[in-house]
C-alpha cells in the first residue's frame, strides 16, 4: 500500500525567515506529485506539480519554490516567508495520465507566520 | 482562468434528509470531476468521482448527477448522518496530458441529529 508522509507537522516561523517542507511517498514508483496550499477555512490552491525527478512545474506564483530531488521526495521551500504564506500545505500524489484528478493527500503541514 | 464554483457555501440538514451540493465549471476540457470531503483538522479525501461520459455515478448514499451541456454537477447525500458533517470540495482536472486540478471553494455541510 502507498503511504505519503509530510514533515514537519507544524511550524511557527517569523516573517523573513526561510522555510522547507517535505513530503515522501512510499509504495508507488514514479508518482505524480503535487503541492497544495489551503488557507484556514478556504479552498485548495495548486502550487506545483512534478511528473518526474528533477522536473517541477509552477502553477501559481507565491514566492515559493519546489524541487524533486528523488523519485519519492518533493520539497517546498522559500528563502523569505511572508505573512500570506500562513496556512495548511498539502502534498499529494496521483496515478498516471487520465487519473490525475484522483489525488491522495498527506496529513499536511500547518504553517503559522508571525 | 479555469474556475470551479460551488454552492451553497454552507448547508444544514436534519439527520435522514437529503443534502444537495452544487458545482459548476467553465472549461470544457475538464474530463474528470472528483468530490473530496474534509473533516476538521484532517486532509481532504476522495469521496466519489465522475467522467463526462456518464450522467450519474452512485456509491452508497452518495450520488453525482452530471449535466455536460450546462456544465453543472451536483452531489446528493441521501439519509444524511451526523458523521457526514464536513466540508465538501468539487474539483475538476484536465484531459490527458494535463496535471492541473482545480478545486471549488467548498460547501460546509452540517447534519443535525
PDB file of C-alpha atoms in Angstrom:
ATOM      1  CA  UNK A   1       0.000   0.000   0.000  1.00  0.00           C
ATOM      2  CA  UNK A   2       1.120   3.522  -0.747  1.00  0.00           C
ATOM      3  CA  UNK A   3       1.878   5.894   2.093  1.00  0.00           C
ATOM      4  CA  UNK A   4       2.636   9.566   1.986  1.00  0.00           C
ATOM      5  CA  UNK A   5       4.329  11.374   4.827  1.00  0.00           C
ATOM      6  CA  UNK A   6       4.823  15.085   5.309  1.00  0.00           C
ATOM      7  CA  UNK A   7       7.158  16.927   7.624  1.00  0.00           C
ATOM      8  CA  UNK A   8       7.082  18.888   9.793  1.00  0.00           C
ATOM      9  CA  UNK A   9       3.550  18.569  11.104  1.00  0.00           C
ATOM     10  CA  UNK A  10       3.536  22.198  12.183  1.00  0.00           C
ATOM     11  CA  UNK A  11       5.850  25.175  12.104  1.00  0.00           C
ATOM     12  CA  UNK A  12       5.770  28.647  13.612  1.00  0.00           C
ATOM     13  CA  UNK A  13       8.141  30.940  11.749  1.00  0.00           C
ATOM     14  CA  UNK A  14       8.987  34.621  11.644  1.00  0.00           C
ATOM     15  CA  UNK A  15       8.394  36.844   8.639  1.00  0.00           C
ATOM     16  CA  UNK A  16      11.529  36.902   6.509  1.00  0.00           C
ATOM     17  CA  UNK A  17      12.826  33.550   7.715  1.00  0.00           C
ATOM     18  CA  UNK A  18      13.425  30.568   5.399  1.00  0.00           C
ATOM     19  CA  UNK A  19      11.156  27.545   5.135  1.00  0.00           C
ATOM     20  CA  UNK A  20      11.476  23.980   3.962  1.00  0.00           C
ATOM     21  CA  UNK A  21       8.596  21.478   3.923  1.00  0.00           C
ATOM     22  CA  UNK A  22       8.996  17.914   2.801  1.00  0.00           C
ATOM     23  CA  UNK A  23       6.975  15.028   1.500  1.00  0.00           C
ATOM     24  CA  UNK A  24       7.895  11.373   0.950  1.00  0.00           C
ATOM     25  CA  UNK A  25       5.818   8.730  -0.762  1.00  0.00           C
ATOM     26  CA  UNK A  26       6.414   5.029  -0.382  1.00  0.00           C
ATOM     27  CA  UNK A  27       4.965   2.123  -2.298  1.00  0.00           C
ATOM     28  CA  UNK A  28       4.490   3.871  -5.642  1.00  0.00           C
ATOM     29  CA  UNK A  29       7.172   4.270  -8.266  1.00  0.00           C
ATOM     30  CA  UNK A  30       7.302   7.412 -10.386  1.00  0.00           C
ATOM     31  CA  UNK A  31       4.218   9.055  -8.919  1.00  0.00           C
ATOM     32  CA  UNK A  32       2.886  12.425  -9.998  1.00  0.00           C
ATOM     33  CA  UNK A  33       3.438  14.730  -7.033  1.00  0.00           C
ATOM     34  CA  UNK A  34       1.686  17.950  -6.103  1.00  0.00           C
ATOM     35  CA  UNK A  35       1.848  20.758  -3.551  1.00  0.00           C
ATOM     36  CA  UNK A  36      -1.356  22.460  -2.495  1.00  0.00           C
ATOM     37  CA  UNK A  37      -1.953  25.379  -0.150  1.00  0.00           C
ATOM     38  CA  UNK A  38      -5.092  25.863   1.881  1.00  0.00           C
ATOM     39  CA  UNK A  39      -5.911  28.964   3.887  1.00  0.00           C
ATOM     40  CA  UNK A  40      -7.874  28.363   7.079  1.00  0.00           C
ATOM     41  CA  UNK A  41     -11.411  27.531   6.011  1.00  0.00           C
ATOM     42  CA  UNK A  42     -10.512  28.029   2.371  1.00  0.00           C
ATOM     43  CA  UNK A  43     -10.194  26.163  -0.860  1.00  0.00           C
ATOM     44  CA  UNK A  44      -7.184  24.242  -2.108  1.00  0.00           C
ATOM     45  CA  UNK A  45      -4.824  26.098  -4.410  1.00  0.00           C
ATOM     46  CA  UNK A  46      -2.490  24.020  -6.531  1.00  0.00           C
ATOM     47  CA  UNK A  47       1.062  25.370  -6.279  1.00  0.00           C
ATOM     48  CA  UNK A  48       3.335  22.923  -8.101  1.00  0.00           C
ATOM     49  CA  UNK A  49       3.287  19.547  -9.752  1.00  0.00           C
ATOM     50  CA  UNK A  50       6.002  17.151 -10.805  1.00  0.00           C
ATOM     51  CA  UNK A  51       5.770  14.132 -13.056  1.00  0.00           C
ATOM     52  CA  UNK A  52       9.399  13.059 -12.854  1.00  0.00           C
ATOM     53  CA  UNK A  53      12.602  13.557 -10.874  1.00  0.00           C
ATOM     54  CA  UNK A  54      14.184  16.941 -11.410  1.00  0.00           C
ATOM     55  CA  UNK A  55      11.178  18.447 -13.187  1.00  0.00           C
ATOM     56  CA  UNK A  56       8.750  20.753 -11.422  1.00  0.00           C
ATOM     57  CA  UNK A  57       6.032  22.913 -12.944  1.00  0.00           C
ATOM     58  CA  UNK A  58       4.750  26.018 -11.189  1.00  0.00           C
ATOM     59  CA  UNK A  59       1.009  26.687 -11.259  1.00  0.00           C
ATOM     60  CA  UNK A  60       0.870  29.966  -9.323  1.00  0.00           C
ATOM     61  CA  UNK A  61       3.486  32.442  -8.209  1.00  0.00           C
ATOM     62  CA  UNK A  62       3.520  32.809  -4.429  1.00  0.00           C
ATOM     63  CA  UNK A  63       7.235  33.416  -3.799  1.00  0.00           C
ATOM     64  CA  UNK A  64       7.696  29.691  -3.198  1.00  0.00           C
ATOM     65  CA  UNK A  65       9.783  27.107  -4.977  1.00  0.00           C
ATOM     66  CA  UNK A  66       9.664  23.348  -5.205  1.00  0.00           C
ATOM     67  CA  UNK A  67      12.110  20.617  -6.059  1.00  0.00           C
ATOM     68  CA  UNK A  68      12.021  16.890  -6.602  1.00  0.00           C
ATOM     69  CA  UNK A  69      15.473  15.575  -5.716  1.00  0.00           C
ATOM     70  CA  UNK A  70      14.386  11.931  -5.618  1.00  0.00           C
ATOM     71  CA  UNK A  71      11.595   9.898  -7.202  1.00  0.00           C
ATOM     72  CA  UNK A  72       9.814   9.633  -3.861  1.00  0.00           C
ATOM     73  CA  UNK A  73      10.528  13.084  -2.448  1.00  0.00           C
ATOM     74  CA  UNK A  74       9.041  16.537  -3.021  1.00  0.00           C
ATOM     75  CA  UNK A  75      10.312  19.661  -1.269  1.00  0.00           C
ATOM     76  CA  UNK A  76       8.633  23.066  -0.911  1.00  0.00           C
ATOM     77  CA  UNK A  77      10.746  25.997   0.168  1.00  0.00           C
ATOM     78  CA  UNK A  78      11.291  29.727   0.297  1.00  0.00           C
ATOM     79  CA  UNK A  79      14.148  31.891   1.474  1.00  0.00           C
ATOM     80  CA  UNK A  80      11.908  34.619   2.873  1.00  0.00           C
ATOM     81  CA  UNK A  81       8.498  33.977   4.394  1.00  0.00           C
ATOM     82  CA  UNK A  82       5.607  36.406   4.127  1.00  0.00           C
ATOM     83  CA  UNK A  83       2.589  36.665   6.416  1.00  0.00           C
ATOM     84  CA  UNK A  84       0.470  35.476   3.495  1.00  0.00           C
ATOM     85  CA  UNK A  85       2.294  32.151   3.480  1.00  0.00           C
ATOM     86  CA  UNK A  86       0.447  31.045   6.599  1.00  0.00           C
ATOM     87  CA  UNK A  87      -1.856  28.115   6.041  1.00  0.00           C
ATOM     88  CA  UNK A  88      -2.025  24.394   5.520  1.00  0.00           C
ATOM     89  CA  UNK A  89       0.340  22.842   2.998  1.00  0.00           C
ATOM     90  CA  UNK A  90      -0.670  19.566   1.478  1.00  0.00           C
ATOM     91  CA  UNK A  91       1.404  17.182  -0.573  1.00  0.00           C
ATOM     92  CA  UNK A  92      -0.454  14.758  -2.808  1.00  0.00           C
ATOM     93  CA  UNK A  93       0.194  12.068  -5.368  1.00  0.00           C
ATOM     94  CA  UNK A  94      -1.830  10.775  -8.282  1.00  0.00           C
ATOM     95  CA  UNK A  95      -1.801   7.950 -10.757  1.00  0.00           C
ATOM     96  CA  UNK A  96      -0.874   8.333 -14.399  1.00  0.00           C
ATOM     97  CA  UNK A  97      -2.489  10.491 -17.046  1.00  0.00           C
ATOM     98  CA  UNK A  98      -6.234  10.229 -17.185  1.00  0.00           C
ATOM     99  CA  UNK A  99      -6.423   9.848 -13.441  1.00  0.00           C
ATOM    100  CA  UNK A 100      -4.642  12.968 -12.377  1.00  0.00           C
ATOM    101  CA  UNK A 101      -7.702  14.303 -10.568  1.00  0.00           C
ATOM    102  CA  UNK A 102      -7.638  11.347  -8.220  1.00  0.00           C
ATOM    103  CA  UNK A 103      -5.413  12.801  -5.526  1.00  0.00           C
ATOM    104  CA  UNK A 104      -4.181  11.173  -2.357  1.00  0.00           C
ATOM    105  CA  UNK A 105      -3.136  13.702   0.239  1.00  0.00           C
ATOM    106  CA  UNK A 106      -0.619  13.561   3.017  1.00  0.00           C
ATOM    107  CA  UNK A 107      -1.502  14.638   6.524  1.00  0.00           C
ATOM    108  CA  UNK A 108      -0.381  18.204   5.824  1.00  0.00           C
ATOM    109  CA  UNK A 109       1.919  20.752   7.405  1.00  0.00           C
ATOM    110  CA  UNK A 110       0.433  23.699   9.252  1.00  0.00           C
ATOM    111  CA  UNK A 111       2.460  26.868   8.876  1.00  0.00           C
ATOM    112  CA  UNK A 112       1.999  29.958  11.003  1.00  0.00           C
ATOM    113  CA  UNK A 113       4.000  33.025  10.029  1.00  0.00           C
ATOM    114  CA  UNK A 114       4.254  35.755  12.656  1.00  0.00           C
TER     115      UNK A 114
ATOM    116  CA  UNK B   1      -8.662  31.362 -15.508  1.00  0.00           C
ATOM    117  CA  UNK B   2     -10.182  27.945 -15.064  1.00  0.00           C
ATOM    118  CA  UNK B   3     -12.828  28.055 -12.393  1.00  0.00           C
ATOM    119  CA  UNK B   4     -14.972  25.669 -10.444  1.00  0.00           C
ATOM    120  CA  UNK B   5     -17.843  27.177  -8.477  1.00  0.00           C
ATOM    121  CA  UNK B   6     -19.758  25.643  -5.608  1.00  0.00           C
ATOM    122  CA  UNK B   7     -22.977  26.477  -3.823  1.00  0.00           C
ATOM    123  CA  UNK B   8     -24.215  26.860  -1.220  1.00  0.00           C
ATOM    124  CA  UNK B   9     -21.288  27.971   0.907  1.00  0.00           C
ATOM    125  CA  UNK B  10     -22.841  26.232   3.880  1.00  0.00           C
ATOM    126  CA  UNK B  11     -25.764  23.887   4.316  1.00  0.00           C
ATOM    127  CA  UNK B  12     -27.573  22.475   7.334  1.00  0.00           C
ATOM    128  CA  UNK B  13     -29.884  19.476   7.085  1.00  0.00           C
ATOM    129  CA  UNK B  14     -31.562  17.219   9.582  1.00  0.00           C
ATOM    130  CA  UNK B  15     -30.466  13.645  10.049  1.00  0.00           C
ATOM    131  CA  UNK B  16     -32.216  11.472   7.470  1.00  0.00           C
ATOM    132  CA  UNK B  17     -32.747  14.269   4.929  1.00  0.00           C
ATOM    133  CA  UNK B  18     -31.108  14.550   1.518  1.00  0.00           C
ATOM    134  CA  UNK B  19     -28.347  17.126   1.187  1.00  0.00           C
ATOM    135  CA  UNK B  20     -27.742  18.592  -2.276  1.00  0.00           C
ATOM    136  CA  UNK B  21     -24.436  20.275  -3.056  1.00  0.00           C
ATOM    137  CA  UNK B  22     -23.984  22.100  -6.338  1.00  0.00           C
ATOM    138  CA  UNK B  23     -20.997  22.644  -8.601  1.00  0.00           C
ATOM    139  CA  UNK B  24     -20.411  24.272 -11.992  1.00  0.00           C
ATOM    140  CA  UNK B  25     -17.395  24.718 -14.198  1.00  0.00           C
ATOM    141  CA  UNK B  26     -16.310  26.758 -17.184  1.00  0.00           C
ATOM    142  CA  UNK B  27     -13.652  24.888 -19.097  1.00  0.00           C
ATOM    143  CA  UNK B  28     -14.904  22.209 -21.487  1.00  0.00           C
ATOM    144  CA  UNK B  29     -11.516  20.487 -21.435  1.00  0.00           C
ATOM    145  CA  UNK B  30     -12.130  19.208 -17.906  1.00  0.00           C
ATOM    146  CA  UNK B  31     -12.746  15.489 -18.111  1.00  0.00           C
ATOM    147  CA  UNK B  32     -12.709  14.193 -14.556  1.00  0.00           C
ATOM    148  CA  UNK B  33     -14.764  15.530 -11.660  1.00  0.00           C
ATOM    149  CA  UNK B  34     -13.914  14.229  -8.201  1.00  0.00           C
ATOM    150  CA  UNK B  35     -15.553  15.245  -4.947  1.00  0.00           C
ATOM    151  CA  UNK B  36     -13.463  15.383  -1.809  1.00  0.00           C
ATOM    152  CA  UNK B  37     -14.552  15.671   1.773  1.00  0.00           C
ATOM    153  CA  UNK B  38     -12.535  17.176   4.535  1.00  0.00           C
ATOM    154  CA  UNK B  39     -13.160  16.823   8.245  1.00  0.00           C
ATOM    155  CA  UNK B  40     -11.814  19.431  10.684  1.00  0.00           C
ATOM    156  CA  UNK B  41      -8.057  19.221  11.184  1.00  0.00           C
ATOM    157  CA  UNK B  42      -7.727  16.480   8.568  1.00  0.00           C
ATOM    158  CA  UNK B  43      -6.623  16.305   4.948  1.00  0.00           C
ATOM    159  CA  UNK B  44      -9.115  16.067   2.082  1.00  0.00           C
ATOM    160  CA  UNK B  45     -10.023  12.569   0.971  1.00  0.00           C
ATOM    161  CA  UNK B  46     -11.520  11.395  -2.303  1.00  0.00           C
ATOM    162  CA  UNK B  47     -15.198  10.581  -1.880  1.00  0.00           C
ATOM    163  CA  UNK B  48     -16.612   9.904  -5.346  1.00  0.00           C
ATOM    164  CA  UNK B  49     -15.856  10.939  -8.926  1.00  0.00           C
ATOM    165  CA  UNK B  50     -17.416  11.026 -12.387  1.00  0.00           C
ATOM    166  CA  UNK B  51     -16.339  11.385 -16.005  1.00  0.00           C
ATOM    167  CA  UNK B  52     -18.393  13.292 -18.621  1.00  0.00           C
ATOM    168  CA  UNK B  53     -19.291  10.074 -20.461  1.00  0.00           C
ATOM    169  CA  UNK B  54     -21.703   9.365 -17.590  1.00  0.00           C
ATOM    170  CA  UNK B  55     -24.537  11.495 -16.237  1.00  0.00           C
ATOM    171  CA  UNK B  56     -24.797   9.676 -12.935  1.00  0.00           C
ATOM    172  CA  UNK B  57     -22.455   7.956 -10.517  1.00  0.00           C
ATOM    173  CA  UNK B  58     -23.676   6.259  -7.383  1.00  0.00           C
ATOM    174  CA  UNK B  59     -21.796   4.960  -4.352  1.00  0.00           C
ATOM    175  CA  UNK B  60     -23.996   4.019  -1.456  1.00  0.00           C
ATOM    176  CA  UNK B  61     -25.715   7.137  -0.136  1.00  0.00           C
ATOM    177  CA  UNK B  62     -23.647   9.419  -2.370  1.00  0.00           C
ATOM    178  CA  UNK B  63     -24.711  10.183  -5.954  1.00  0.00           C
ATOM    179  CA  UNK B  64     -23.274  12.578  -8.512  1.00  0.00           C
ATOM    180  CA  UNK B  65     -25.616  13.947 -11.174  1.00  0.00           C
ATOM    181  CA  UNK B  66     -23.807  15.429 -14.179  1.00  0.00           C
ATOM    182  CA  UNK B  67     -25.147  17.748 -16.892  1.00  0.00           C
ATOM    183  CA  UNK B  68     -22.452  18.188 -19.515  1.00  0.00           C
ATOM    184  CA  UNK B  69     -24.459  20.598 -21.672  1.00  0.00           C
ATOM    185  CA  UNK B  70     -24.961  23.020 -18.781  1.00  0.00           C
ATOM    186  CA  UNK B  71     -21.535  22.295 -17.218  1.00  0.00           C
ATOM    187  CA  UNK B  72     -23.147  21.543 -13.908  1.00  0.00           C
ATOM    188  CA  UNK B  73     -22.998  18.722 -11.447  1.00  0.00           C
ATOM    189  CA  UNK B  74     -24.409  18.023  -8.029  1.00  0.00           C
ATOM    190  CA  UNK B  75     -23.687  15.712  -5.151  1.00  0.00           C
ATOM    191  CA  UNK B  76     -26.698  14.195  -3.411  1.00  0.00           C
ATOM    192  CA  UNK B  77     -26.290  12.671   0.018  1.00  0.00           C
ATOM    193  CA  UNK B  78     -29.357  10.657   0.956  1.00  0.00           C
ATOM    194  CA  UNK B  79     -30.261   9.695   4.520  1.00  0.00           C
ATOM    195  CA  UNK B  80     -27.714  12.193   5.815  1.00  0.00           C
ATOM    196  CA  UNK B  81     -25.912  11.245   9.022  1.00  0.00           C
ATOM    197  CA  UNK B  82     -24.154  13.456  11.607  1.00  0.00           C
ATOM    198  CA  UNK B  83     -20.917  11.762  10.572  1.00  0.00           C
ATOM    199  CA  UNK B  84     -21.350  13.278   7.096  1.00  0.00           C
ATOM    200  CA  UNK B  85     -20.740  16.738   8.570  1.00  0.00           C
ATOM    201  CA  UNK B  86     -17.676  18.004   6.719  1.00  0.00           C
ATOM    202  CA  UNK B  87     -16.572  20.409   4.028  1.00  0.00           C
ATOM    203  CA  UNK B  88     -17.145  19.059   0.529  1.00  0.00           C
ATOM    204  CA  UNK B  89     -14.999  20.181  -2.380  1.00  0.00           C
ATOM    205  CA  UNK B  90     -15.885  19.753  -6.018  1.00  0.00           C
ATOM    206  CA  UNK B  91     -12.827  19.551  -8.263  1.00  0.00           C
ATOM    207  CA  UNK B  92     -12.037  19.245 -11.951  1.00  0.00           C
ATOM    208  CA  UNK B  93      -8.997  18.018 -13.786  1.00  0.00           C
ATOM    209  CA  UNK B  94      -7.783  18.494 -17.311  1.00  0.00           C
ATOM    210  CA  UNK B  95      -7.767  15.884 -20.029  1.00  0.00           C
ATOM    211  CA  UNK B  96      -4.908  13.593 -20.959  1.00  0.00           C
ATOM    212  CA  UNK B  97      -1.639  15.437 -20.706  1.00  0.00           C
ATOM    213  CA  UNK B  98      -2.896  17.849 -18.071  1.00  0.00           C
ATOM    214  CA  UNK B  99      -1.931  17.866 -14.428  1.00  0.00           C
ATOM    215  CA  UNK B 100      -3.832  20.827 -13.136  1.00  0.00           C
ATOM    216  CA  UNK B 101      -6.576  20.013 -10.664  1.00  0.00           C
ATOM    217  CA  UNK B 102      -8.840  22.915  -9.776  1.00  0.00           C
ATOM    218  CA  UNK B 103     -10.915  22.937  -6.594  1.00  0.00           C
ATOM    219  CA  UNK B 104     -14.088  24.814  -5.832  1.00  0.00           C
ATOM    220  CA  UNK B 105     -14.480  26.914  -2.715  1.00  0.00           C
ATOM    221  CA  UNK B 106     -16.243  24.156  -0.806  1.00  0.00           C
ATOM    222  CA  UNK B 107     -19.601  23.606   0.879  1.00  0.00           C
ATOM    223  CA  UNK B 108     -19.650  23.202   4.624  1.00  0.00           C
ATOM    224  CA  UNK B 109     -22.310  20.632   5.496  1.00  0.00           C
ATOM    225  CA  UNK B 110     -23.738  20.243   8.956  1.00  0.00           C
ATOM    226  CA  UNK B 111     -26.088  17.352   9.660  1.00  0.00           C
ATOM    227  CA  UNK B 112     -28.069  17.918  12.820  1.00  0.00           C
ATOM    228  CA  UNK B 113     -29.330  14.921  14.813  1.00  0.00           C
TER     229      UNK B 113
END
